[in-house]
């Protein structure tokens, strides 16, 4: 009997010790995870900075009454009155400049990243210790086709470089400054979409793809900069327009202002409307020059020609197709880049009263 009681007590002691060990193990892991740099649930107080309202006030949209209104304004939830229309600046030839509502250019400090992060991805070879091409004599071309959809990284970088050689920089919406202490925002010139499109595949002799290596190097560089440490990255603009770009770095650079195509593949605490900017795709159809037609002479009421069955379902697009495909004066058909698809779609658009632009890139 004594042996049975002793054995039972030993089992109870062992079970209690095992349970205590499990509890301590779980608590220790929770403590470790809390100390890591993973983003926590969205805290709007953390995301806002004094410089963000300045930036977002420059993002304009036309309201129905024709007055320019700021969007994404940090005003504590209050709706502001539309600003009064001001006279635009005049160029040297007397023409009105469309930036008339901007009283002072946004000052941007741009890191002098190694060319491997930007124009080097376009096979540009710098001479000597040069970091940037001289855009007065050479502008490295950007790849055609679907690459153009996410080329905003290229155009924004060129625009900042051009601001340094502008005849009248005060007429610009944004201008580059060389001292970060003078800047409203910090611009990170990494062509992340191009990096993904061209270098995301891992070659057999590589341990990691070039795209992953560049992301890791970028995170290491940024987090070591005094500008990042001062703001925690909240005043940094990071371009991640392709939905699959910056897949690794986004988890470390989440406090920054992302320039994105949409929020579809991001957790709310990584990307959200409180801090980030949605930029449109670059249109693939050329502008219609010397258009002599008028609204009534165009034969088609509504035109769409592009991909109908999209990845991840594309349910809204499919429903639109089923609703509109048999309607009178509506052209809703499948199209692709093959066999001069863009040219054919452009011709159809020019004969239509309205064009359905579902994703921003497909005519």
XYZ file of C-alpha atoms in Angstrom, residues 302 304 317-332 356 358:
20
model
C -18.906 51.217 -73.504
C -13.490 46.877 -72.581
C -14.623 41.553 -63.367
C -16.369 38.290 -64.197
C -19.693 39.579 -62.901
C -19.349 42.723 -65.004
C -18.673 40.550 -68.033
C -21.776 38.426 -67.472
C -23.918 41.530 -66.899
C -22.715 43.573 -69.873
C -21.548 41.189 -72.608
C -24.935 41.011 -74.372
C -25.963 44.626 -73.889
C -26.532 46.770 -76.948
C -23.634 49.032 -77.974
C -21.331 47.444 -75.368
C -18.042 45.806 -76.365
C -16.817 43.587 -73.504
C -14.197 50.648 -68.764
C -11.189 48.114 -64.314
